CSV table of C-alpha atoms in Angstrom, one decimal:
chain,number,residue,atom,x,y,z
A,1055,UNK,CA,-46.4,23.3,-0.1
A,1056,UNK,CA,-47.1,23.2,3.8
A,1057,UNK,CA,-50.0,20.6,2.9
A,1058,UNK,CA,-47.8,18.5,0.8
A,1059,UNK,CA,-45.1,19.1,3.8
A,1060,UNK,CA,-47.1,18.1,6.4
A,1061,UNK,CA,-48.4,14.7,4.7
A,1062,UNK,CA,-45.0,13.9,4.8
A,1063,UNK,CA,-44.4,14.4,8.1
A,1064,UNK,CA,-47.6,12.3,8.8
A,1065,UNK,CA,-46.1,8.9,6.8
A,1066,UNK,CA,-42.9,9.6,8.4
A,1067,UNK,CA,-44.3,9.0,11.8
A,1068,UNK,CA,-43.0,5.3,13.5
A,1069,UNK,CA,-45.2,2.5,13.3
A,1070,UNK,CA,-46.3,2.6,16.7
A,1071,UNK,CA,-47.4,6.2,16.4
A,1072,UNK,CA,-49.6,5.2,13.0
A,1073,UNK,CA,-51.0,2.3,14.6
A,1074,UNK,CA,-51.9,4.6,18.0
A,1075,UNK,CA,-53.4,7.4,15.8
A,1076,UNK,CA,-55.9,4.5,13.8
A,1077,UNK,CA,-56.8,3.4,17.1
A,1078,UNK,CA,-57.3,6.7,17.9
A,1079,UNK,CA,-59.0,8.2,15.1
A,1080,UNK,CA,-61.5,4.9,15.6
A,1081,UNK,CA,-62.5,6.2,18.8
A,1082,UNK,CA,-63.2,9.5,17.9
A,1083,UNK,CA,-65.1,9.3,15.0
A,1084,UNK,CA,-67.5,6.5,17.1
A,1085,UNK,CA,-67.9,9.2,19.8
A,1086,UNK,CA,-69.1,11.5,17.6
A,1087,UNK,CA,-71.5,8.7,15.5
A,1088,UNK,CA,-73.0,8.0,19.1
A,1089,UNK,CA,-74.2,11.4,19.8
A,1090,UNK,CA,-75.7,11.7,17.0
A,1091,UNK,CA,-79.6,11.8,17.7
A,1092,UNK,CA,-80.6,8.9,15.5
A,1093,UNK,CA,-77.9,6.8,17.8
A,1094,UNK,CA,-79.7,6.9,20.8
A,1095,UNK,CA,-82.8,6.5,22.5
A,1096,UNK,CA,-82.6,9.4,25.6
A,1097,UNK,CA,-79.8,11.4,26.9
A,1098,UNK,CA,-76.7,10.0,26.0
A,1099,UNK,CA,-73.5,12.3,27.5
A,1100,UNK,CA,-70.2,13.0,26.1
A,1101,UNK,CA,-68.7,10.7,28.6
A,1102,UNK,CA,-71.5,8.0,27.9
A,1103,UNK,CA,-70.3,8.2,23.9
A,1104,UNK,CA,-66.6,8.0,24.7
A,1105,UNK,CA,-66.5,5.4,27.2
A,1106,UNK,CA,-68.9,3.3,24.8
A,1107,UNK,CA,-66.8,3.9,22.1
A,1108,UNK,CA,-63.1,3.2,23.1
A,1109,UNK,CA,-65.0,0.1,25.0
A,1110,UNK,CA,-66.1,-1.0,21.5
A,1111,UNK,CA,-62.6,0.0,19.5
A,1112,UNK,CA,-60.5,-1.9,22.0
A,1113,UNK,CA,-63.2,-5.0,22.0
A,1114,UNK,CA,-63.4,-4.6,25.8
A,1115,UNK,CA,-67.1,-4.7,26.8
A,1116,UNK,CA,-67.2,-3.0,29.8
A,1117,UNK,CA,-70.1,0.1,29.7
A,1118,UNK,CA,-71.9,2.5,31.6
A,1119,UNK,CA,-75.2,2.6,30.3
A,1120,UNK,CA,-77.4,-0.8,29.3
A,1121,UNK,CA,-76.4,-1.1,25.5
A,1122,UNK,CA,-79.7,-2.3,24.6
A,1123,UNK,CA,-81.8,0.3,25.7
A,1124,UNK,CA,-79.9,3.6,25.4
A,1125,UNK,CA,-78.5,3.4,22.0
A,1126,UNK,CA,-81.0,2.6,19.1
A,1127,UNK,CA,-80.8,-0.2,16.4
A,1128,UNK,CA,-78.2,2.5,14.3
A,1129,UNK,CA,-76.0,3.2,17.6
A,1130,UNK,CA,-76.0,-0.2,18.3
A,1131,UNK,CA,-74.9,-1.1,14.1
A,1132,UNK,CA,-72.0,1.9,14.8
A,1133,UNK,CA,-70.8,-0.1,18.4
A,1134,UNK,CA,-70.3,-3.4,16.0
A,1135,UNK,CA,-68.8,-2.0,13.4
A,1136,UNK,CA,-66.0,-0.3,16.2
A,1137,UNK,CA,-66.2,-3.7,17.3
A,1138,UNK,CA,-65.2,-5.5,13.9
A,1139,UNK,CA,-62.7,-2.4,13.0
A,1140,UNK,CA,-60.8,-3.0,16.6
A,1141,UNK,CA,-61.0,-6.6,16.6
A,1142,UNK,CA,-59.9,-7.3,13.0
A,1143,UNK,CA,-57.3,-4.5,13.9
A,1144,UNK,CA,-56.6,-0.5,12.0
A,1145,UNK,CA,-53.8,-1.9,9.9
A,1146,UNK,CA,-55.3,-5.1,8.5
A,1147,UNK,CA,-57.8,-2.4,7.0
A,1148,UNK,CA,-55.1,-0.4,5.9
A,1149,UNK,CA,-52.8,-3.1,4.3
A,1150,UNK,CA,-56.4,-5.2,2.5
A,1151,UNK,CA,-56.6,-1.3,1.4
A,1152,UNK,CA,-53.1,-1.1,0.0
A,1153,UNK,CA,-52.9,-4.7,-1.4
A,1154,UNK,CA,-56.1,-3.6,-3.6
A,1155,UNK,CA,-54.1,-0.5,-5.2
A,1156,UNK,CA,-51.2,-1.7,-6.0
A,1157,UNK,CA,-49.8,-5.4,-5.9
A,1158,UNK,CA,-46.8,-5.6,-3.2
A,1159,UNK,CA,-47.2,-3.7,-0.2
A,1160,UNK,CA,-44.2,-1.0,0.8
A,1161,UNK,CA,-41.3,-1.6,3.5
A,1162,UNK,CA,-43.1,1.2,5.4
A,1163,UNK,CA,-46.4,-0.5,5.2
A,1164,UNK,CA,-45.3,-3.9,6.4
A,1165,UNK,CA,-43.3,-2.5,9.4
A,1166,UNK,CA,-46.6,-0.7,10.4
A,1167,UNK,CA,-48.6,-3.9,9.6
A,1168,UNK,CA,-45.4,-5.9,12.0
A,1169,UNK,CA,-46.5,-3.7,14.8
A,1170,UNK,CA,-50.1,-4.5,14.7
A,1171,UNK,CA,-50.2,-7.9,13.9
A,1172,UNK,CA,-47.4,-8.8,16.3
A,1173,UNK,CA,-45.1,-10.5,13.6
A,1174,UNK,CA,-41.5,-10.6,13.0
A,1175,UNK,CA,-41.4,-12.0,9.7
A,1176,UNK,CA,-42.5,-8.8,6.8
A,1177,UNK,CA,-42.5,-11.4,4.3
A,1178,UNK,CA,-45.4,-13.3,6.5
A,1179,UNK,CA,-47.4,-9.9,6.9
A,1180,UNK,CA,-49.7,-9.7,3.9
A,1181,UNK,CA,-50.3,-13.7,3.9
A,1182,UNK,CA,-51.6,-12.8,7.4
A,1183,UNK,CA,-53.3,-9.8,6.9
A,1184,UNK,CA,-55.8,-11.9,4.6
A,1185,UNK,CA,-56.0,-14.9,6.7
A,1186,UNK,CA,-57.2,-12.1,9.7
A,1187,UNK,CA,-60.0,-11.3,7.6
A,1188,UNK,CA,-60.7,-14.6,6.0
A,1189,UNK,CA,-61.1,-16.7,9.5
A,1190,UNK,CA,-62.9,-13.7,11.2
A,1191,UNK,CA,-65.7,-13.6,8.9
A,1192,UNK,CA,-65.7,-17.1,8.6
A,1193,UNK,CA,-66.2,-18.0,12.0
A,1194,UNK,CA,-68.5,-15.1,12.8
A,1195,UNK,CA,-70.8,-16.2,9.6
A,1196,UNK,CA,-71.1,-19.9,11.3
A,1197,UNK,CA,-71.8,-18.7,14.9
A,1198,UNK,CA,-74.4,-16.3,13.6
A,1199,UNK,CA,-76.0,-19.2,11.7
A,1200,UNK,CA,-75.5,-21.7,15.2
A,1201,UNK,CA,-77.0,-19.1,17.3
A,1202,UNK,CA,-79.9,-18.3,15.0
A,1203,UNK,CA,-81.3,-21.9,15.4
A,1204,UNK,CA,-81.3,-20.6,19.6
A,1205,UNK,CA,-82.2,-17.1,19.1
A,1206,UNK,CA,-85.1,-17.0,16.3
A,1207,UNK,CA,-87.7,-19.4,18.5
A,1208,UNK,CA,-87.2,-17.5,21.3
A,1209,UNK,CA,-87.6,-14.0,19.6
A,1210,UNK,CA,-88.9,-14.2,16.1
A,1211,UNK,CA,-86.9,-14.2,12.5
A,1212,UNK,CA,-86.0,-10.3,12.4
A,1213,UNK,CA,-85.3,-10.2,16.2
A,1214,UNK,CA,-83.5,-13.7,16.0
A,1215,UNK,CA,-81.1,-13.5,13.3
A,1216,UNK,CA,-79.7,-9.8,14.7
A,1217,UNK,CA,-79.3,-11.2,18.4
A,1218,UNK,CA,-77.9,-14.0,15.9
A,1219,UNK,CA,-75.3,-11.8,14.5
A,1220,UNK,CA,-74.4,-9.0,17.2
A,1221,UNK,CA,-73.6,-12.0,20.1
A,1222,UNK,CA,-71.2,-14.0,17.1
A,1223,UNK,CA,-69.2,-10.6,16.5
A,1224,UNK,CA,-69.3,-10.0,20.1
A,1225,UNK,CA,-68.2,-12.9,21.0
A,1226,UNK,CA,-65.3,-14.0,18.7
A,1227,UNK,CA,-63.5,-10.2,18.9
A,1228,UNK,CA,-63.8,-10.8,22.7
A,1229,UNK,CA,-65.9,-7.8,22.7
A,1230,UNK,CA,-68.0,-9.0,25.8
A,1231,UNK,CA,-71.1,-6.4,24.7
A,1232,UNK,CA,-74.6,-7.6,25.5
A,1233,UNK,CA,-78.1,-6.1,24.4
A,1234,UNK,CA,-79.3,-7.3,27.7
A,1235,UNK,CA,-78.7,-5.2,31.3
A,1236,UNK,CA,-77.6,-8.9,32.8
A,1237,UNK,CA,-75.5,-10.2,29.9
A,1238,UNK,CA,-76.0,-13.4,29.4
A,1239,UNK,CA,-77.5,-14.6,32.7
A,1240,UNK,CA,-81.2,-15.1,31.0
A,1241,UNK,CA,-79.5,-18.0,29.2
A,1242,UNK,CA,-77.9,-19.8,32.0
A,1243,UNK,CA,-79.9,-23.0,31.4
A,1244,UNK,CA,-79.6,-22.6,27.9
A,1245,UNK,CA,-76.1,-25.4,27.0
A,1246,UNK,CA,-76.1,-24.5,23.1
A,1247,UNK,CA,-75.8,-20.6,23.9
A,1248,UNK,CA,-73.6,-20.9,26.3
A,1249,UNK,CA,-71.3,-23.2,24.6
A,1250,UNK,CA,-71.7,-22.0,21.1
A,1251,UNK,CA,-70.7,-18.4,22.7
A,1252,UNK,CA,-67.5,-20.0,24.9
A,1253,UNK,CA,-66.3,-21.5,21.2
A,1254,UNK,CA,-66.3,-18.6,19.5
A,1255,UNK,CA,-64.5,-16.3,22.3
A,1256,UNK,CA,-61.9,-19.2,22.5
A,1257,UNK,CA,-61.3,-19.4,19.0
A,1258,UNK,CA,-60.8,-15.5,18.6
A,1259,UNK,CA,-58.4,-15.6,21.5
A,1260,UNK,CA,-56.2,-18.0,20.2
A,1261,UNK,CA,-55.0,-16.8,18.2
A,1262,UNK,CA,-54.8,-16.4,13.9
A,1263,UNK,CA,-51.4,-17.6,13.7
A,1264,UNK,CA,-52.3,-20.3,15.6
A,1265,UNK,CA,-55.4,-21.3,13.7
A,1266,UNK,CA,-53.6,-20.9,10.3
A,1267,UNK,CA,-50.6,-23.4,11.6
A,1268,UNK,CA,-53.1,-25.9,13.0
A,1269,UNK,CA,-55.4,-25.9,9.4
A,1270,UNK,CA,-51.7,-26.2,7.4
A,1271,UNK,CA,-50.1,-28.6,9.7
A,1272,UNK,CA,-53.0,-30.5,11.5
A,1273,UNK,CA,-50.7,-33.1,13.0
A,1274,UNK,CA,-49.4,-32.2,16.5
A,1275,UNK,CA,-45.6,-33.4,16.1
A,1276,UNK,CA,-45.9,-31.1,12.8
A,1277,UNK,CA,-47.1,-27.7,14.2
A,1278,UNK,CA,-44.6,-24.8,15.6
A,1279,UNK,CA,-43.5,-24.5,19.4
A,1280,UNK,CA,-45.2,-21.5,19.0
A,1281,UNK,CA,-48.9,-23.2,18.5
A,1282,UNK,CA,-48.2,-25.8,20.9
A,1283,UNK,CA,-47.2,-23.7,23.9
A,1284,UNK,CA,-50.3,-21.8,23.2
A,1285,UNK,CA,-52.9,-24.6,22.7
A,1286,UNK,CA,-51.4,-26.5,25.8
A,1287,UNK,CA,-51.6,-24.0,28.0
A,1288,UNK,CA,-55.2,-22.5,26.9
A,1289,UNK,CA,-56.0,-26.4,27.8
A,1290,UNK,CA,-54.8,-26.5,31.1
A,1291,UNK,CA,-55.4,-23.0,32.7
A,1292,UNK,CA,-59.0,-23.3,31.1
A,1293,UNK,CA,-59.6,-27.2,32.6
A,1294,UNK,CA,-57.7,-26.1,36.1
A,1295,UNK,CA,-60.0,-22.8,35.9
A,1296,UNK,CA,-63.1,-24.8,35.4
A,1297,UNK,CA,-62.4,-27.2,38.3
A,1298,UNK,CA,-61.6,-24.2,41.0
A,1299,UNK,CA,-64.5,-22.3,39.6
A,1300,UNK,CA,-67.0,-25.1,40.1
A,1301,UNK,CA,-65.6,-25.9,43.5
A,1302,UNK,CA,-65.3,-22.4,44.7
A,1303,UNK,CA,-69.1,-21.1,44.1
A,1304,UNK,CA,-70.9,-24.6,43.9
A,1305,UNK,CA,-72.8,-23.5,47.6
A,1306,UNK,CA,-72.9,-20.1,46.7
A,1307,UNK,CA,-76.5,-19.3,46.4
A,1308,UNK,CA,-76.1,-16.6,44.5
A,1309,UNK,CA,-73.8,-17.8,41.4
A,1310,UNK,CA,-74.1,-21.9,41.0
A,1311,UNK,CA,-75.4,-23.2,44.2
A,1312,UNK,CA,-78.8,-23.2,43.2
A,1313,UNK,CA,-78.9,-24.5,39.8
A,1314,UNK,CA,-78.8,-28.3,38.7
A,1315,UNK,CA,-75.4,-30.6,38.3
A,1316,UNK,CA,-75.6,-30.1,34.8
A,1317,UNK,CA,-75.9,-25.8,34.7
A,1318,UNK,CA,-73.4,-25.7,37.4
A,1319,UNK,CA,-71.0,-27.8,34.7
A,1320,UNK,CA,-71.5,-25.4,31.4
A,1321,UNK,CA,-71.6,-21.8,33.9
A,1322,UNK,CA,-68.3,-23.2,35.4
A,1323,UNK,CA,-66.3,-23.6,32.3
A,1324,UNK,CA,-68.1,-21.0,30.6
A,1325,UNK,CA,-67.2,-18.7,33.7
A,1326,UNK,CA,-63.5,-20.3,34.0
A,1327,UNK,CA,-63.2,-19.6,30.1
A,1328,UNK,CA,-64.4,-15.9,30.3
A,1329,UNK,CA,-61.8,-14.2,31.8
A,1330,UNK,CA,-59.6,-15.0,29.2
A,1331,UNK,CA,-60.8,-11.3,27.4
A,1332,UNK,CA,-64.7,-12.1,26.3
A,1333,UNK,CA,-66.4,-10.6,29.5
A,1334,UNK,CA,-69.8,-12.3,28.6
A,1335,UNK,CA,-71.1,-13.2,32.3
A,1336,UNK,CA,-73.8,-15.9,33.2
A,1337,UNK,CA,-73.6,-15.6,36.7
A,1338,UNK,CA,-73.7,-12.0,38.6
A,1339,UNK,CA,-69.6,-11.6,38.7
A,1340,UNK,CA,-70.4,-9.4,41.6
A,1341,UNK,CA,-72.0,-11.9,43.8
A,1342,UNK,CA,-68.2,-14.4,43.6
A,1343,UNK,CA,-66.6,-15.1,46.5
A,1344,UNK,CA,-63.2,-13.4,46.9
A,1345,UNK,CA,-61.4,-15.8,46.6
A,1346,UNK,CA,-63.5,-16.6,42.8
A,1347,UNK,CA,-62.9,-13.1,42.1
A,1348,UNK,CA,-59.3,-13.2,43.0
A,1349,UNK,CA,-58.9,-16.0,40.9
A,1350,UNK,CA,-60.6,-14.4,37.5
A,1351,UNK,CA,-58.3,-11.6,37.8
A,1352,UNK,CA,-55.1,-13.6,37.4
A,1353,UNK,CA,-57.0,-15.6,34.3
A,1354,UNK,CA,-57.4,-11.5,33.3
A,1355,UNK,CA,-54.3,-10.8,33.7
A,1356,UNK,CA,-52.8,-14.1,31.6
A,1357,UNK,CA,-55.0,-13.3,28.6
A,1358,UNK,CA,-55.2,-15.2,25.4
A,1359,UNK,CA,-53.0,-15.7,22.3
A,1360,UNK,CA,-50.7,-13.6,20.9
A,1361,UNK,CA,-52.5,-12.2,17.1
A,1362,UNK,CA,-56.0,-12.4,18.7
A,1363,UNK,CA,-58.7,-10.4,19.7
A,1364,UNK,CA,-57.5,-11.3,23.8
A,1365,UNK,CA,-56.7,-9.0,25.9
A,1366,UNK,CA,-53.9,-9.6,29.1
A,1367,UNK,CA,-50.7,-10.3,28.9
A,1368,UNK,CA,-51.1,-13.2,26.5
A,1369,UNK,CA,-49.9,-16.9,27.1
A,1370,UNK,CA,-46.8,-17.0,25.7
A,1371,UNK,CA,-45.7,-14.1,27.8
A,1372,UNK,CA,-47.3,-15.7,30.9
A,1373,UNK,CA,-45.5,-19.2,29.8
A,1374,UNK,CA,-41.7,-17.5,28.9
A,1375,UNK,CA,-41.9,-15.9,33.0
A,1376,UNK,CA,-42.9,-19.9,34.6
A,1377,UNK,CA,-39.9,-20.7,32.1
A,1378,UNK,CA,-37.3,-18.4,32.9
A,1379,UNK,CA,-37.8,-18.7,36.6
A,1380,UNK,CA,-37.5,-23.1,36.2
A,1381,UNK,CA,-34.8,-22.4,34.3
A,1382,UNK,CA,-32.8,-20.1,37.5
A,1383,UNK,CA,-34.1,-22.3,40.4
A,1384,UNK,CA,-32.5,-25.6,38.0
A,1385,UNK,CA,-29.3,-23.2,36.8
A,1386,UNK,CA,-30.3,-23.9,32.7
A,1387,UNK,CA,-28.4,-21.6,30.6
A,1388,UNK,CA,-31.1,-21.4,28.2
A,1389,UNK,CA,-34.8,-21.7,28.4
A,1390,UNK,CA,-36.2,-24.4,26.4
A,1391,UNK,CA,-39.7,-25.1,25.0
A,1392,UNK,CA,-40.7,-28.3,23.2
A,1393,UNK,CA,-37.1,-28.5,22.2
A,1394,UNK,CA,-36.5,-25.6,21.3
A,1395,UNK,CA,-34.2,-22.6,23.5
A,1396,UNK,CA,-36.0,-19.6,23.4
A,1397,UNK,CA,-33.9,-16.2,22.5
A,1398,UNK,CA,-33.2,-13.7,25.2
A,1399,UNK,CA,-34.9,-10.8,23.4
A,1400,UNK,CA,-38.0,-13.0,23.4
A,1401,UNK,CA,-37.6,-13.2,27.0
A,1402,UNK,CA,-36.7,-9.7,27.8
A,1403,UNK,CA,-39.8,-8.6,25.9
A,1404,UNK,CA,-41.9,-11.2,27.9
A,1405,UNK,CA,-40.4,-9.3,30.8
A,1406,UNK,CA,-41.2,-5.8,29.4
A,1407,UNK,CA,-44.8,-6.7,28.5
A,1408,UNK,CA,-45.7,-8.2,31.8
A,1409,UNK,CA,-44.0,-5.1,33.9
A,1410,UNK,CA,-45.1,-2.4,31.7
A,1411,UNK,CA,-48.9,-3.7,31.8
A,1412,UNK,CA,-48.5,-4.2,35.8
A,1413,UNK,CA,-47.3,-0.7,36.0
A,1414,UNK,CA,-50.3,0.2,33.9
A,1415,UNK,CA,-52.7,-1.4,36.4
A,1416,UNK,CA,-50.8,-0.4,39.6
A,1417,UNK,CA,-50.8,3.1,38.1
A,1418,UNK,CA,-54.7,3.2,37.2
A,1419,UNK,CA,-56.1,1.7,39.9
A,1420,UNK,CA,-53.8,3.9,42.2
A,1421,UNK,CA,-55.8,7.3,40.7
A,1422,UNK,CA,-58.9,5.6,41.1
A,1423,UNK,CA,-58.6,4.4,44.2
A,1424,UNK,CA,-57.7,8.3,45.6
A,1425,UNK,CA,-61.0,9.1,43.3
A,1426,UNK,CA,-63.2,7.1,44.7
A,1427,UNK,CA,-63.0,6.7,48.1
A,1428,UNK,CA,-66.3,5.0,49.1
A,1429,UNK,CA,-66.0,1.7,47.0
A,1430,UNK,CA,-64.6,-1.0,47.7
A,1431,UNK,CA,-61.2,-2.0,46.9
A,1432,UNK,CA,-61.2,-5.3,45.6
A,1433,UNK,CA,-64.1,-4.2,43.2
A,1434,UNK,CA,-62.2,-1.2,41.9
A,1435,UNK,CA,-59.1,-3.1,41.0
A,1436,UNK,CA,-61.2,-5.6,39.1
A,1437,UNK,CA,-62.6,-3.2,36.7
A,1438,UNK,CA,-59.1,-1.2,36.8
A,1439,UNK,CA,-57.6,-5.1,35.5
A,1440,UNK,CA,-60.6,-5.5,33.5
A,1441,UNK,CA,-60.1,-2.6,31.4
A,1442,UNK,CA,-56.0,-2.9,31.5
A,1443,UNK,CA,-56.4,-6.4,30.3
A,1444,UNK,CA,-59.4,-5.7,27.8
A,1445,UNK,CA,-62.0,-8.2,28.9
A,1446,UNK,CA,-64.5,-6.0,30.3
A,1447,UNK,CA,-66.0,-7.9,33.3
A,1448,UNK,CA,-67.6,-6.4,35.7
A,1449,UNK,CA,-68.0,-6.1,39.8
A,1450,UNK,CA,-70.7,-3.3,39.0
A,1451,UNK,CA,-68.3,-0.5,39.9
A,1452,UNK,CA,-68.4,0.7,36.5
A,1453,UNK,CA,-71.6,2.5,36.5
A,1454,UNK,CA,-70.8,4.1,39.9
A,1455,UNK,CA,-67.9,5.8,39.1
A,1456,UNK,CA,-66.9,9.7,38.1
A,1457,UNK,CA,-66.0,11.0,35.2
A,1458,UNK,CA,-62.6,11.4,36.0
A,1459,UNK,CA,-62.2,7.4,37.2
A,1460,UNK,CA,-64.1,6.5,33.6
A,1461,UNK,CA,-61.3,8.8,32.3
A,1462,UNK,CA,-58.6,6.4,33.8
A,1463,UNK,CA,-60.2,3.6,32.9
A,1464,UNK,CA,-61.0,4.6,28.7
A,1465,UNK,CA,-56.8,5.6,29.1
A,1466,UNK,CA,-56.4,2.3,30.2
A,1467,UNK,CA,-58.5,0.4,28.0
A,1468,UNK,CA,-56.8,2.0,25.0
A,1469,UNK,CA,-53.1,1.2,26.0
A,1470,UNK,CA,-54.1,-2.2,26.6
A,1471,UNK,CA,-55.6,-2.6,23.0
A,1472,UNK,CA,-52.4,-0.8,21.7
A,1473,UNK,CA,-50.2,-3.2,23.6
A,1474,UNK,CA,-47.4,-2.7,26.5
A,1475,UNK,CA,-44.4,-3.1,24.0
A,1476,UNK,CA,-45.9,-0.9,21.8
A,1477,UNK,CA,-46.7,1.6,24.3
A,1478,UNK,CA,-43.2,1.2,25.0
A,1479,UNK,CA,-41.8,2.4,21.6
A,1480,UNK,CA,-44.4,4.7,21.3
A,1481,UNK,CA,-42.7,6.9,24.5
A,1482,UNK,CA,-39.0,5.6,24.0
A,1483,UNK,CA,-36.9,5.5,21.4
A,1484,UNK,CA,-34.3,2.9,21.9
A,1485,UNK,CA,-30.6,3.5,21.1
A,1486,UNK,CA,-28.1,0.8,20.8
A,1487,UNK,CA,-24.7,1.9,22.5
A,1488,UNK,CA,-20.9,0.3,20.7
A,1489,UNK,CA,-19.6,1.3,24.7
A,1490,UNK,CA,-19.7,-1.7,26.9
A,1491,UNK,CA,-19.9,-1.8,30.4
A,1492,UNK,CA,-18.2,-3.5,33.2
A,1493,UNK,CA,-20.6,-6.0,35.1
A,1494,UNK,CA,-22.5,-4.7,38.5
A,1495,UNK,CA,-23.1,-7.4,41.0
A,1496,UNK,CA,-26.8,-6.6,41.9
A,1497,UNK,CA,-27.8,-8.2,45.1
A,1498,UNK,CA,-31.1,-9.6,44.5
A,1499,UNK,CA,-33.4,-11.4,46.6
């Protein structure tokens, strides 16, 4: 009776608690998979293991030990499958699970399947839910198959085809993992790497939504506002990012200055593209200038698409803020996009998500700045955004740091996976009042 009770009281829980508790249970269960002693090659701590494995759950990439040489070839098959289980997300599992038991999915189901896949339609959810799956395997199966014709001359068939297959997950979830201690910066001079690499992390962080309009639609004038905004804007912050980049570290000996016109082309835009959540490197991201540095942590903090395996804020949310504050400074009463107004809950929760996930960062790096006194600043609060954000770049900081700071940063990395607005209803329940209020003049400004 108490079992039966208790399950209950389980699948009553809201949506975002469910979805928190996959997440969760994710971590956990990698953590203890990565101790085991088949998963790894030496000494391998309990702080190693967790940071490793909510790195892998919320496809952020950033790690304290050198992947490729601590964990063994069965560690390293547990940190893709976390990989693929964060990146194609806990409740796409759950509702391909559900749809195979019985033929309609429940009310409860969907509105736990609305909070992960960031939809407002239910009716859309398990259309979705399969198209998730469907484009991630699809896409991962060609990149594999593109990179083996790079990876198998250099290291053999066996050798080939798993660099082949670990770098396409990697790369399309955003995950930002690498086998080597450099990342990618051995294939630097290597365009079809590079660029087959930068494809795949741009077409996971654009979005599935997005991808499904643009295969159903095709024509521009026929997709949704929605696709448009997104693909626009991925265009120009990428092209205006690959312009500053190249301009910024073109003499810097130590990142482009010394390679040829051509290399210092592909690292730019595959270094201006990066940020966006993959946190694949082929320059030392330590070695920027500040003003590079500074740079890359706005692109961070921006993100990809909404429904993708990016990190950040996301684009839309980015777009909606520029939006609303045109719209004050030229006294619109509505904020339009590609003709079309958008709503003022859309805008509120644009609002929400961008304060909560500054808070988030402000709040982290705070504690970790009074725990680590002796580094420096600017490299702290780029690993502090780089696990808020889920991209999992890296100053080098990482490996330095306590047990406490990796702490913050596992806390931070998982509330960034789980999303602001979710984190949001996670700790509030909201409550709509009948009472109205009379109107405050707020000075503000």
């Amino acid at each position: 009776m108490t079992t039966k009770t208790q399950t209950q009281k389980i699948f009553n829980l809201s949506p975002p608690s469910l979805l928190a508790i996959g997440f969760l249970s994710f971590i956990v269960i990698g953590t203890l998979l990565l101790k085991l002693p088949i998963s790894h090659t030496g000494q391998i701590s309990w702080m190693d293991a967790i940071f490793t494995a909510t790195s892998a759950v919320t496809i952020t990439g950033l790690s304290v030990v050198n992947i490729g040489e601590s964990y063994t070839h069965f560690g390293q098959f547990i940190i893709l499958l976390m990989i693929q289980s964060g990146g194609l997300g806990f409740m796409t599992f759950a509702i391909l699970a559900a749809l195979s038991l019985s033929p309609k999915v429940g009310l409860k189901q969907q509105m736990m399947a609305q909070e992960s896949l960031g939809q407002t339609s239910l009716s859309k959810v398990t259309f979705i839910a399969k198209g998730v799956v469907a484009y991630t395997i699809f896409f991962e199966l060609i990149g594999a198959i593109i990179l083996s014709t790079s990876f198998i001359p250099l290291y053999g068939i066996p050798k080939g085809l798993y660099y082949s297959v670990f770098y396409s997950i990697s790369a399309f979830n955003n995950a930002g993992f690498s086998l080597f201690d450099n990342g990618l910066s051995n294939f630097y001079g290597n365009y079809f790497i590079c660029l087959t690499i930068s494809l795949l992390y741009i077409l996971g962080g654009i979005g599935f939504l997005v991808l499904m309009d643009i295969k159903q639609n095709k024509k521009w004038r026929k997709l949704s506002p929605n696709t448009k905004l997104v693909v626009s804007t991925i265009v120009i912050i990428n092209i205006f990012a690959f312009i500053m980049i190249w301009l910024l570290e073109s003499r810097n000996p130590m990142t482009l200055g010394s390679m040829s016109f051509g290399e210092q082309a592909v690292n730019s835009w595959f270094q201006a593209t990066v940020p966006r959540s993959s946190g694949f490197n082929t320059i030392d991201t330590g070695s920027m200038n500040n003003s590079t540095t500074l740079l890359t942590m706005l692109l961070m903090f921006i993100g990809g698409g909404s429904l993708s395996t990016a990190g950040g804020i996301k684009v839309g949310t980015f777009v909606i803020l520029v939006l609303c504050v045109v719209a004050f400074l030229r006294r619109n009463d509505e904020i339009r996009i590609f003709n079309h107004a958008i709503s003022q809950e859309t805008t509120y929760k644009a609002l929400a998500v961008a304060a909560i996930t500054g808070m988030l960062i402000f709040l982290g790096g705070f504690i970790i700045l009074i725990l680590e006194p002796e580094l420096d600043v600017l490299d702290l609060m780029f690993e502090v955004l780089s696990a808020a954000c889920t991209v999992g770049l890296s100053r080098g900081a990482t490996g330095e740091l306590h047990d406490g700071s990796l702490l913050v940063l596992c806390l931070l990395m998982f509330t960034g996976r789980l999303g602001p607005l979710t984190l949001a209803y996670l700790i509030a329940t909201p409550k709509k009042s009948r009472l109205k209020h009379p109107t405050a003049n707020i000075q503000i400004g």
